[in-house]
Amino acid sequence: MATLASHAAEPARYTHWSQAIPKDAVDHIPGEHGLPVVGHTFSLLGGPHEFTRKMQAKYGNIYRVWSFGRWHVSLLGAEANELVLFDREKIFSSEQGWGPVLDQLFPRGLMLIDFDHHRVDRRALSIAFKPGPMRHYAGSLNAGISRRVTEWGAGEMEFYPAIKQLTLDLAAESFIGLPFGPEADRINEAFVYMVQASVAPIRKPLPGTLMRKGVKGREFLVDFFTKETHRRRAEGGGQDMFSQFATAEREDGTLLPVDQVVDHMNFLMMAAHDTITSSATSLVWLLARHPEWQEKLREELRAVTGGEGRDLDYDDLGKVDLTEMAFKEALRLIPPVPSMPRRALKEFEFEGYTVPAGTTVGINPQFVHTMEEHWDDPRSFDPMRFTPDKVKARHKYAWVPFGGGAHMCLGLHFAYMQIKVLMAQLLTRYRIEVADGYQPEWQAWPIPKPKDGLKISLRSL
Ligand code: HEM
């Protein structure tokens, strides 16, 4: 009897995201189910930001809603970000938070492993972001961006598809070491299918579905990266990110297993691609809307590079403060990862509520980035919010476009570098303009993008 009683009292353990919590487990937390069966899934998909604002006004900084077949508890505010991202008590699983979206196509990537395993692999992969390799990527980014920006030429264009293609081509070169051409195109095509499938509504790879194309794309890339890992280990010497991963060692001096190199590489390409595309697009949009800031950046970049279309060298990346601040402001207003999911592996408290183990929770950078308690006039574009004094005076977790804590974006310096090089190549050649009154509609989910592709004009200076 005693054994049974103590066994019954043991808290449930959650080891996979598909294990459901009891239906009434979060009833004590304010919130609502929404429609029968689907709950608030469609409200979230249709307008996540408006929905969050409405729920926060009604329930406060912690509330539950039923969506995507389970209860989700939202935790809002800088304190919530710190609790979840810094995760002092090792409560929150990124693997089980992201699992439902990414597990099928990007399994075992860094965001899909936790704690000790994650720490060891992340450390090994960090080698690809040390100054030596970064200097090499800076060279290929300057060359690739300069070539493409010249090809774009003056005139009207849709910026989003153009930067998406450029980012794909650059990734083939800097990440995999492949020159532009048919092989890079095949890799890119397989990769695009995988990304599309990861957010496709039909989750089974039935004939004709996006998921089927994604699964096929994954098979192709797994095969390619597996063969290439062996080749690069045998030949050595590659400067690209993938070659760094292929030869990365853990603390005990062992190489990462080949299948794990492959999984990390697939995941990294996904993590880098749409995020850079989205943030480059929002920066270009905001600079088109704020020509006075465009001019300030242009002057800064000309002074540092020496004039039109010159390279922004790796050693000069730290000298373009205004450009960096403008980028940070774009990431504040339109964060490419607007919310981040986790699963609580242990019970925890937030704002007086006990949240049980097994609950899926989410934090929301998009919401915190426009909270009036952290930001004056939060809707306006003002890069001066990011002077060192202002940053120091603010809650550290009020601005989290790259996350924070153990899973903080591994590629953030790469992202800064690509954006700075892009600005140096673009703004020293052209003025970016949009038609008077133009206001593109942004699709909020899964990653923000302008629905019409962002119609801009480049005018030669
Ligand atoms: C503006 C561009 C980018 C933004 C806004 C961004 C944002 C993020 C965020 C928010 C996370 C953490 C998600 C979470 O904790 O749930 C993350 C993780 C990650 N990002 Fe980025 N990212 C960007 C670019 C890149 C690039 C260029 C790379 C690679 C070259 C990259 C590689 C990664 C990786 C590997 C992780 C997983 C880290 C881990 O779990 O330890 N990201 N990113």
Coordinates of C-alpha atoms and ligand atoms in Angstrom, one line a residue:
M1 CA 0.0 0.0 0.0
A2 CA 2.7 2.4 1.1
T3 CA 4.6 1.8 -2.2
L4 CA 1.5 2.4 -4.3
A5 CA 0.6 5.6 -2.4
S6 CA 4.1 7.1 -2.9
H7 CA 4.1 6.0 -6.5
A8 CA 0.8 7.7 -7.1
A9 CA 2.2 10.9 -5.5
E10 CA 5.2 11.0 -7.8
P11 CA 4.8 13.9 -10.4
A12 CA 4.3 12.8 -13.9
R13 CA 7.4 12.8 -16.1
Y14 CA 7.2 14.3 -19.6
T15 CA 9.8 12.9 -21.9
H16 CA 8.2 13.6 -25.3
W17 CA 6.2 16.5 -26.6
S18 CA 3.3 14.3 -27.6
Q19 CA 2.5 13.2 -24.0
A20 CA -0.6 15.2 -23.0
I21 CA -1.2 16.8 -19.6
P22 CA -4.5 16.1 -17.9
K23 CA -7.2 18.3 -19.4
D24 CA -7.9 20.1 -16.2
A25 CA -4.3 20.6 -15.2
V26 CA -4.3 24.3 -15.9
D27 CA -7.9 25.2 -15.1
H28 CA -6.7 27.5 -12.2
I29 CA -4.9 29.7 -14.7
P30 CA -7.0 32.5 -16.2
G31 CA -7.9 32.1 -19.9
E32 CA -10.3 30.4 -22.2
H33 CA -10.8 27.4 -24.5
G34 CA -12.3 29.3 -27.5
L35 CA -14.2 27.4 -30.1
P36 CA -15.1 23.7 -29.6
V37 CA -12.3 21.3 -30.7
V38 CA -10.0 23.9 -32.4
G39 CA -10.0 26.4 -29.6
H40 CA -8.2 29.6 -30.6
T41 CA -5.9 28.0 -33.3
F42 CA -7.4 30.2 -36.0
S43 CA -7.4 33.4 -34.0
L44 CA -3.7 32.8 -33.4
L45 CA -2.9 32.0 -37.1
G46 CA -5.0 34.9 -38.4
G47 CA -3.6 37.7 -36.2
P48 CA -1.3 36.5 -33.4
H49 CA -0.3 40.0 -32.3
E50 CA -3.9 41.4 -32.0
F51 CA -4.9 38.2 -30.2
T52 CA -2.1 38.5 -27.7
R53 CA -3.0 42.1 -27.0
K54 CA -6.6 41.2 -26.5
M55 CA -5.8 38.3 -24.1
Q56 CA -3.3 40.3 -22.1
A57 CA -5.8 43.1 -21.7
K58 CA -8.4 40.6 -20.5
Y59 CA -6.3 38.2 -18.3
G60 CA -2.9 39.9 -17.6
N61 CA 0.7 38.5 -18.1
I62 CA -0.2 34.9 -17.7
Y63 CA -3.1 33.2 -19.4
R64 CA -4.0 29.9 -21.0
V65 CA -5.6 29.2 -24.4
W66 CA -6.4 26.0 -26.3
S67 CA -4.7 25.8 -29.7
F68 CA -3.1 23.2 -31.9
G69 CA -4.8 20.5 -29.8
R70 CA -3.4 21.4 -26.4
W71 CA -3.4 24.0 -23.7
H72 CA -0.7 26.7 -24.1
V73 CA 0.2 29.1 -21.3
S74 CA 1.5 32.4 -22.4
L75 CA 3.9 34.3 -20.2
L76 CA 4.4 37.9 -21.0
G77 CA 6.9 40.6 -20.1
A78 CA 10.6 41.0 -19.6
E79 CA 10.5 39.0 -16.3
A80 CA 8.8 36.1 -18.1
N81 CA 11.5 36.2 -20.8
E82 CA 14.2 36.1 -18.1
L83 CA 12.6 33.2 -16.2
V84 CA 12.2 31.1 -19.3
L85 CA 15.3 32.0 -21.3
F86 CA 17.8 32.2 -18.5
D87 CA 16.2 29.1 -17.0
R88 CA 18.3 29.1 -13.8
E89 CA 16.5 25.9 -12.5
K90 CA 16.6 23.9 -15.8
I91 CA 12.8 23.8 -16.0
F92 CA 12.2 24.5 -19.6
S93 CA 12.7 22.1 -22.5
S94 CA 13.3 23.7 -25.9
E95 CA 13.3 20.3 -27.5
Q96 CA 9.7 19.6 -26.3
G97 CA 8.6 23.2 -27.0
W98 CA 9.8 23.3 -30.6
G99 CA 9.2 19.5 -31.2
P100 CA 5.7 19.7 -32.6
V101 CA 6.8 22.2 -35.4
L102 CA 10.4 21.1 -36.1
D103 CA 10.9 17.5 -35.0
Q104 CA 9.9 15.8 -38.2
L105 CA 12.2 17.8 -40.6
F106 CA 14.9 19.2 -38.4
P107 CA 15.3 16.6 -35.6
R108 CA 18.2 16.8 -33.2
G109 CA 19.2 20.4 -34.3
L110 CA 20.5 22.6 -31.4
M111 CA 17.0 23.9 -30.5
L112 CA 15.8 20.3 -30.4
I113 CA 18.2 19.1 -27.7
D114 CA 18.5 20.2 -24.1
F115 CA 20.8 20.7 -21.2
D116 CA 24.0 18.6 -21.1
H117 CA 23.8 17.1 -24.6
H118 CA 23.0 20.6 -25.9
R119 CA 25.8 22.3 -24.1
V120 CA 28.4 19.8 -25.4
D121 CA 27.3 20.0 -29.0
R122 CA 26.8 23.8 -29.0
R123 CA 30.4 24.2 -27.7
A124 CA 31.7 22.0 -30.5
L125 CA 29.8 23.9 -33.2
S126 CA 30.8 27.3 -31.9
I127 CA 34.1 26.8 -33.6
A128 CA 32.4 27.8 -36.9
F129 CA 31.8 31.3 -35.4
K130 CA 35.3 32.1 -34.3
P131 CA 37.2 35.1 -35.8
G132 CA 39.1 32.9 -38.4
P133 CA 36.1 31.4 -40.1
M134 CA 34.1 34.6 -39.7
R135 CA 36.8 36.6 -41.5
H136 CA 36.5 34.1 -44.4
Y137 CA 32.6 34.4 -44.5
A138 CA 33.0 38.2 -44.5
G139 CA 35.0 37.9 -47.7
S140 CA 32.4 35.7 -49.5
L141 CA 29.5 37.8 -48.3
N142 CA 31.1 41.0 -49.6
A143 CA 31.8 39.4 -53.0
G144 CA 28.4 37.7 -53.4
I145 CA 26.4 40.7 -52.2
S146 CA 28.4 43.2 -54.3
R147 CA 27.8 41.1 -57.4
R148 CA 24.1 40.7 -56.8
V149 CA 23.4 44.3 -55.8
T150 CA 25.1 45.5 -59.0
E151 CA 22.9 43.1 -61.0
W152 CA 19.7 44.4 -59.3
G153 CA 20.6 47.8 -60.7
A154 CA 18.5 51.0 -60.4
G155 CA 14.7 50.7 -60.8
E156 CA 11.7 49.1 -59.2
M157 CA 11.9 45.7 -57.5
E158 CA 10.2 43.4 -55.0
F159 CA 12.8 43.3 -52.3
Y160 CA 11.7 40.2 -50.3
P161 CA 12.0 37.6 -53.0
A162 CA 15.3 39.1 -54.2
I163 CA 16.9 39.0 -50.8
K164 CA 15.5 35.5 -50.1
Q165 CA 17.2 34.2 -53.3
L166 CA 20.4 36.1 -52.4
T167 CA 20.5 34.7 -48.9
L168 CA 20.0 31.2 -50.2
D169 CA 22.9 31.7 -52.7
L170 CA 25.1 33.2 -50.0
A171 CA 24.4 30.3 -47.7
A172 CA 25.4 27.8 -50.3
E173 CA 28.7 29.5 -50.6
S174 CA 29.5 30.5 -46.9
F175 CA 27.8 27.6 -45.2
I176 CA 28.5 24.7 -47.6
G177 CA 31.3 26.0 -49.7
L178 CA 29.5 25.5 -53.0
P179 CA 29.8 28.1 -55.8
F180 CA 26.6 29.4 -57.4
G181 CA 25.4 26.8 -60.0
P182 CA 23.2 23.8 -60.6
E183 CA 24.5 21.8 -57.5
A184 CA 23.8 24.8 -55.2
D185 CA 20.4 25.2 -56.8
R186 CA 19.4 21.5 -56.1
I187 CA 20.5 21.9 -52.5
N188 CA 18.5 25.2 -52.2
E189 CA 15.4 23.6 -53.7
A190 CA 15.5 20.6 -51.3
F191 CA 16.0 23.0 -48.4
V192 CA 13.2 25.3 -49.3
Y193 CA 10.8 22.3 -49.5
M194 CA 11.9 21.3 -46.0
V195 CA 11.2 24.8 -44.6
Q196 CA 7.8 25.0 -46.2
A197 CA 6.9 21.5 -44.9
S198 CA 7.9 22.4 -41.3
V199 CA 4.9 24.7 -41.0
A200 CA 2.5 22.9 -43.4
P201 CA -0.9 22.2 -41.9
I202 CA -0.9 18.5 -43.1
R203 CA 1.7 16.8 -40.9
K204 CA 1.7 13.4 -42.8
P205 CA 3.8 13.0 -46.0
L206 CA 0.8 12.0 -48.1
P207 CA 1.3 12.1 -51.9
G208 CA 1.0 15.7 -53.3
T209 CA 1.5 17.4 -49.9
L210 CA 4.1 19.9 -48.9
M211 CA 5.1 17.5 -46.2
R212 CA 5.9 14.8 -48.8
K213 CA 8.2 17.3 -50.7
G214 CA 9.8 18.3 -47.4
V215 CA 10.5 14.7 -46.4
K216 CA 12.0 14.0 -49.9
G217 CA 14.0 17.2 -49.6
R218 CA 15.3 16.0 -46.2
E219 CA 16.3 12.6 -47.7
F220 CA 18.3 14.3 -50.4
L221 CA 20.1 16.7 -48.1
V222 CA 20.9 13.9 -45.5
D223 CA 22.4 11.9 -48.3
F224 CA 24.4 14.9 -49.6
F225 CA 25.7 16.0 -46.2
T226 CA 26.5 12.5 -45.1
K227 CA 28.8 11.9 -48.1
E228 CA 30.3 15.3 -47.9
T229 CA 31.1 15.0 -44.1
H230 CA 33.1 11.9 -44.9
R231 CA 34.9 13.6 -47.8
R232 CA 35.7 16.8 -45.9
R233 CA 37.0 14.8 -42.9
A234 CA 39.3 12.9 -45.3
E235 CA 40.4 16.0 -47.3
G236 CA 40.2 18.7 -44.5
G237 CA 41.0 22.3 -45.0
G238 CA 37.5 23.7 -46.0
Q239 CA 36.8 27.2 -44.7
D240 CA 33.0 27.1 -45.0
M241 CA 30.7 26.5 -42.0
F242 CA 29.9 22.9 -42.9
S243 CA 33.6 21.9 -43.1
Q244 CA 34.0 23.5 -39.6
F245 CA 31.1 21.4 -38.3
A246 CA 32.4 18.2 -40.0
T247 CA 35.7 18.5 -38.2
A248 CA 34.4 20.0 -34.9
E249 CA 35.5 18.1 -31.7
R250 CA 33.7 17.7 -28.4
E251 CA 35.5 18.5 -25.1
D252 CA 36.7 15.0 -24.9
G253 CA 38.4 15.3 -28.3
T254 CA 36.0 13.1 -30.2
L255 CA 34.5 14.1 -33.5
L256 CA 30.7 14.6 -33.6
P257 CA 29.0 11.5 -35.1
V258 CA 28.3 11.9 -38.8
D259 CA 24.5 11.8 -38.5
Q260 CA 24.7 14.5 -35.9
V261 CA 26.8 16.8 -38.1
V262 CA 24.2 16.3 -40.8
D263 CA 21.3 17.1 -38.4
H264 CA 23.1 20.2 -37.1
M265 CA 23.8 21.4 -40.6
N266 CA 20.3 21.0 -41.8
F267 CA 19.0 22.8 -38.7
L268 CA 21.5 25.7 -39.0
M269 CA 20.5 26.4 -42.6
M270 CA 16.9 26.6 -41.5
A271 CA 17.7 28.8 -38.5
A272 CA 19.7 31.2 -40.6
H273 CA 17.6 31.5 -43.7
D274 CA 14.2 33.1 -43.1
T275 CA 15.4 35.0 -40.1
I276 CA 18.0 37.0 -42.1
T277 CA 15.6 37.4 -45.0
S278 CA 12.8 38.8 -42.8
S279 CA 15.1 41.2 -40.9
A280 CA 16.9 42.5 -44.0
T281 CA 13.4 43.2 -45.5
S282 CA 12.1 45.0 -42.4
L283 CA 15.3 47.1 -42.2
V284 CA 15.1 48.1 -45.8
W285 CA 11.4 49.0 -45.4
L286 CA 12.0 51.1 -42.3
L287 CA 14.9 52.9 -43.9
A288 CA 12.8 53.6 -47.0
R289 CA 10.2 55.1 -44.6
H290 CA 12.9 57.1 -42.8
P291 CA 15.1 58.7 -45.4
E292 CA 16.9 60.8 -42.7
W293 CA 18.1 57.6 -41.1
Q294 CA 19.0 56.1 -44.5
E295 CA 21.3 59.1 -45.0
K296 CA 22.9 58.8 -41.6
L297 CA 23.8 55.1 -42.3
R298 CA 25.0 56.0 -45.8
E299 CA 27.4 58.6 -44.4
E300 CA 28.7 56.2 -41.8
L301 CA 29.2 53.4 -44.2
R302 CA 30.9 55.6 -46.8
A303 CA 33.3 57.0 -44.1
V304 CA 34.2 53.5 -43.0
T305 CA 34.5 51.7 -46.4
G306 CA 35.8 54.6 -48.4
G307 CA 33.0 55.0 -50.9
E308 CA 30.6 53.5 -53.3
G309 CA 30.3 49.7 -53.4
R310 CA 33.5 49.1 -51.4
D311 CA 33.8 46.0 -49.2
L312 CA 33.0 46.3 -45.5
D313 CA 36.0 44.4 -44.0
Y314 CA 35.7 42.1 -41.1
D315 CA 37.9 44.4 -39.0
D316 CA 35.5 47.3 -39.7
L317 CA 32.3 45.6 -38.6
G318 CA 32.6 47.2 -35.1
K319 CA 32.8 50.7 -36.6
V320 CA 29.3 51.0 -38.0
D321 CA 27.4 51.8 -34.8
L322 CA 24.4 53.6 -36.4
T323 CA 23.9 50.7 -38.8
E324 CA 23.9 48.3 -35.9
M325 CA 21.5 50.4 -33.9
A326 CA 19.1 50.7 -36.9
F327 CA 19.2 46.9 -37.4
K328 CA 18.5 46.4 -33.7
E329 CA 15.5 48.7 -33.9
A330 CA 14.2 46.8 -37.0
L331 CA 14.5 43.6 -34.9
R332 CA 12.6 45.2 -32.1
L333 CA 9.7 46.3 -34.3
I334 CA 9.5 43.2 -36.4
P335 CA 11.3 40.3 -34.7
P336 CA 11.7 37.4 -37.1
V337 CA 11.0 34.9 -34.3
P338 CA 7.9 36.5 -32.7
S339 CA 7.3 33.9 -30.0
M340 CA 9.3 31.0 -28.5
P341 CA 7.8 27.8 -27.2
R342 CA 9.0 25.6 -24.3
R343 CA 7.7 22.8 -22.2
A344 CA 7.9 22.9 -18.4
L345 CA 9.6 19.7 -17.1
K346 CA 9.0 20.8 -13.5
E347 CA 6.3 22.8 -11.8
F348 CA 7.1 26.6 -11.5
E349 CA 5.5 29.8 -10.2
F350 CA 4.8 32.9 -12.2
E351 CA 2.9 36.0 -10.9
G352 CA 1.3 34.0 -8.1
Y353 CA 0.2 31.0 -10.3
T354 CA 1.6 27.5 -10.1
V355 CA 2.2 26.1 -13.6
P356 CA 2.4 22.3 -13.5
A357 CA 5.0 20.1 -15.1
G358 CA 4.1 19.2 -18.6
T359 CA 2.6 22.5 -19.6
T360 CA 3.5 24.0 -22.9
V361 CA 4.4 27.6 -22.4
G362 CA 5.4 30.4 -24.7
I363 CA 7.1 33.8 -24.4
N364 CA 6.5 36.6 -26.8
P365 CA 9.3 38.9 -27.9
Q366 CA 6.9 40.7 -30.3
F367 CA 4.7 41.8 -27.4
V368 CA 7.5 42.7 -25.0
H369 CA 9.2 44.7 -27.7
T370 CA 6.3 47.2 -27.7
M371 CA 5.4 47.3 -24.0
E372 CA 5.1 50.9 -22.8
E373 CA 6.8 50.0 -19.5
H374 CA 10.0 49.4 -21.4
W375 CA 9.8 51.6 -24.5
D376 CA 8.7 55.2 -25.0
D377 CA 6.4 55.7 -27.9
P378 CA 7.0 52.0 -28.8
R379 CA 5.6 52.1 -32.3
S380 CA 8.0 54.7 -33.6
F381 CA 11.3 53.9 -35.4
D382 CA 14.1 55.3 -33.3
P383 CA 17.5 53.6 -33.4
M384 CA 18.8 55.9 -30.7
R385 CA 17.1 53.5 -28.2
F386 CA 20.1 51.4 -28.6
T387 CA 22.8 53.8 -27.4
P388 CA 24.9 52.0 -24.7
D389 CA 23.4 54.2 -21.9
K390 CA 19.8 53.5 -23.0
V391 CA 20.5 49.8 -23.2
K392 CA 22.1 49.8 -19.7
A393 CA 19.0 51.5 -18.2
R394 CA 16.6 48.9 -19.7
H395 CA 15.6 45.4 -18.4
K396 CA 18.0 43.0 -20.0
Y397 CA 15.2 40.8 -21.3
A398 CA 13.0 43.6 -22.8
W399 CA 14.8 43.1 -26.1
V400 CA 15.2 39.4 -27.1
P401 CA 15.1 39.0 -30.9
F402 CA 17.9 36.5 -30.6
G403 CA 16.5 34.8 -27.5
G404 CA 18.8 34.4 -24.5
G405 CA 20.4 31.9 -22.1
A406 CA 21.6 28.5 -23.2
H407 CA 19.8 28.5 -26.6
M408 CA 20.5 32.1 -27.6
C409 CA 21.0 32.4 -31.3
L410 CA 24.4 30.9 -32.2
G411 CA 24.5 32.8 -35.5
L412 CA 23.8 36.3 -34.3
H413 CA 27.2 37.7 -35.2
F414 CA 26.8 36.2 -38.6
A415 CA 23.4 37.9 -38.9
Y416 CA 24.9 41.3 -37.9
M417 CA 27.7 40.8 -40.4
Q418 CA 25.5 39.9 -43.3
I419 CA 23.2 42.8 -42.7
K420 CA 26.0 45.3 -42.3
V421 CA 27.7 44.1 -45.5
L422 CA 24.3 44.3 -47.3
M423 CA 23.8 47.9 -46.1
A424 CA 27.4 48.8 -47.1
Q425 CA 26.8 47.5 -50.7
L426 CA 23.3 48.8 -51.1
L427 CA 23.2 52.2 -49.4
T428 CA 26.5 53.5 -50.9
R429 CA 25.2 52.8 -54.4
Y430 CA 21.4 53.5 -54.2
R431 CA 18.7 55.5 -52.4
I432 CA 15.9 53.2 -51.4
E433 CA 12.4 54.7 -52.0
V434 CA 8.8 53.7 -51.7
A435 CA 5.7 55.3 -53.1
D436 CA 4.0 58.0 -51.0
G437 CA 1.5 56.4 -48.6
Y438 CA 2.7 52.9 -49.4
Q439 CA 2.0 50.5 -46.5
P440 CA 2.6 46.8 -47.2
E441 CA 0.6 44.3 -45.2
W442 CA 2.8 42.0 -43.2
Q443 CA 2.1 38.3 -42.8
A444 CA 2.8 37.6 -39.1
W445 CA 3.3 33.9 -39.0
P446 CA 5.5 31.8 -39.0
I447 CA 8.1 34.4 -39.9
P448 CA 7.1 38.0 -40.7
K449 CA 7.1 39.0 -44.4
P450 CA 5.4 41.6 -46.6
K451 CA 2.6 40.0 -48.4
D452 CA 3.3 41.9 -51.7
G453 CA 7.1 41.2 -51.6
L454 CA 7.8 44.9 -50.6
K455 CA 7.8 47.1 -53.6
I456 CA 10.7 49.5 -53.5
S457 CA 12.7 51.6 -56.0
L458 CA 16.5 51.8 -56.0
R459 CA 17.7 55.2 -57.3
S460 CA 21.4 55.6 -58.3
L461 CA 23.1 58.2 -56.2
Ligands
HEM1 C1 18.3 38.2 -37.8 C2 18.6 36.9 -37.8 C3 18.3 35.9 -36.8 C4 17.4 36.0 -35.8 C5 16.4 37.0 -35.4 C6 17.6 34.7 -35.0 C7 16.8 34.4 -33.9 C8 17.0 33.2 -33.2 C9 16.3 32.9 -31.9 C10 15.2 33.8 -31.3 C11 16.8 31.8 -31.5 C12 16.5 31.1 -30.2 C13 15.1 30.4 -30.2 C14 14.7 29.8 -28.9 O1 15.4 29.9 -27.9 O2 13.6 29.2 -28.8 C15 17.8 31.3 -32.4 C16 18.6 30.1 -32.3 C17 19.5 29.7 -33.2 N1 19.9 30.4 -34.3 FE1 19.3 32.2 -34.9 N2 18.5 34.0 -35.6 C18 19.0 34.7 -36.7 C19 20.0 34.3 -37.5 C20 20.7 33.1 -37.4 C21 21.8 32.8 -38.3 C22 22.4 33.6 -39.4 C23 22.3 31.5 -37.9 C24 23.4 30.7 -38.4 C25 24.4 31.1 -39.2 C26 21.5 31.1 -36.8 C27 21.6 30.0 -36.1 C28 20.9 29.7 -34.9 C29 21.1 28.4 -34.2 C30 22.0 27.3 -34.6 C31 20.2 28.5 -33.1 C32 20.0 27.4 -32.0 C33 20.8 27.7 -30.9 C34 20.7 26.8 -29.7 O3 19.6 26.2 -29.6 O4 21.6 26.6 -29.0 N3 20.5 32.1 -36.5 N4 18.0 32.2 -33.4

